[in-house]
Amino acid sequence: MPSPTHDSLIELFRDRPQLAVEVLRDLLGQDLPVTPLARAENFTFNTRPSDDIEPDLVVVLGPPPSPAHVIIVEIQKDKSKDPRQLDRYAAQAWLMLKCDATVLVVCPDARTAEHYARPIDSGLTGYRPHPRVLGPGGIPAITDPQQAAAHPELSALAVMAHGRDRKVVEAFASALAELPHDYAAKYYEHAYDMSVPEVRHLLEEIMTSTDWPVHSPFAREHYGRGMAEGKAKGKTEGRAEEAAKLVLLVMDARGLDMPDDVRARITSCTDLTLLETWAARAATAQTVHDMFDGASEQDR
């Protein structure tokens, strides 16, 4: 069953497929076709007589009529998947799209990364495909805030892999302040979901020391609750202000004399029910004091 870490990793690559190219080219040293076109596509592979198999993500490089390369991105947190299935992904992509294919396995765990980095025993003599694996050791520990802002996906991955290093988390937090709010929230969520509890606590600690509203599940709950309460309070205060203006408007229209202390008493009142009562009385009161007749002892 997919986990929050699995889903967040896939979203990082799905949101910006060029990330798969950068990981293979810049971090793992693989030559890839030079093209600005990289798109995520939905594929279901089939290896009859087996069932349909669906990779986590397929990134196609080059124009749709003639793709230049296929990157199959697979997230593995443990050793449960048969490595030969990764080989099937590549073979099916080659058959369907008629171009070269690379399997990129992203592993948050070092031992899992080591397991999938081995050549695959395909069962065919002389054919041992070798997937490209990105484990924690292959992810750079980004401690420069400017570099983190320039590469927010890699910075989020760095938090996952090296978040026990406070400087990595601080650089990530600083980078978020440079990003549009919606993007910053998304990257924070991904980093939080991909991290172990110890790093999550550090994220919370560092982010709550800034004025940027954090978006972890815990913080979102409490921040959202505060926002809702603030909006409700603001709405009530706004209605009270409007009701006070109505009382003054009716009294002015009827030509009733209002001393400064009476006007202040009305404008400073935040009890909406009481203001509505005053507004109703203002329509028939002969004097200002008639309007307050029957008011609660607390208001007198």
Short mmCIF file of C-alpha atoms in Angstrom, two decimals, residues 21 24-26 28-34 61 68-69 71 100 102 132:
data_model
loop_
_atom_site.label_atom_id
_atom_site.label_comp_id
_atom_site.label_asym_id
_atom_site.label_seq_id
_atom_site.Cartn_x
_atom_site.Cartn_y
_atom_site.Cartn_z
CA VAL A 21 16.22 14.03 -16.07
CA LEU A 24 19.85 10.83 -13.87
CA ARG A 25 22.07 13.36 -15.62
CA ASP A 26 23.41 15.49 -12.75
CA LEU A 28 23.86 9.68 -11.43
CA GLY A 29 25.94 10.70 -14.44
CA GLN A 30 23.80 9.20 -17.22
CA ASP A 31 23.83 10.64 -20.74
CA LEU A 32 20.34 11.51 -21.95
CA PRO A 33 18.99 13.07 -25.15
CA VAL A 34 19.11 16.86 -25.09
CA LEU A 61 11.46 12.80 -23.37
CA ALA A 68 13.70 10.05 -27.64
CA HIS A 69 13.89 8.33 -24.24
CA ILE A 71 12.36 7.20 -17.79
CA ASP A 100 15.60 3.54 -25.19
CA THR A 102 15.90 3.80 -18.18
CA ARG A 132 19.79 3.52 -11.89
#
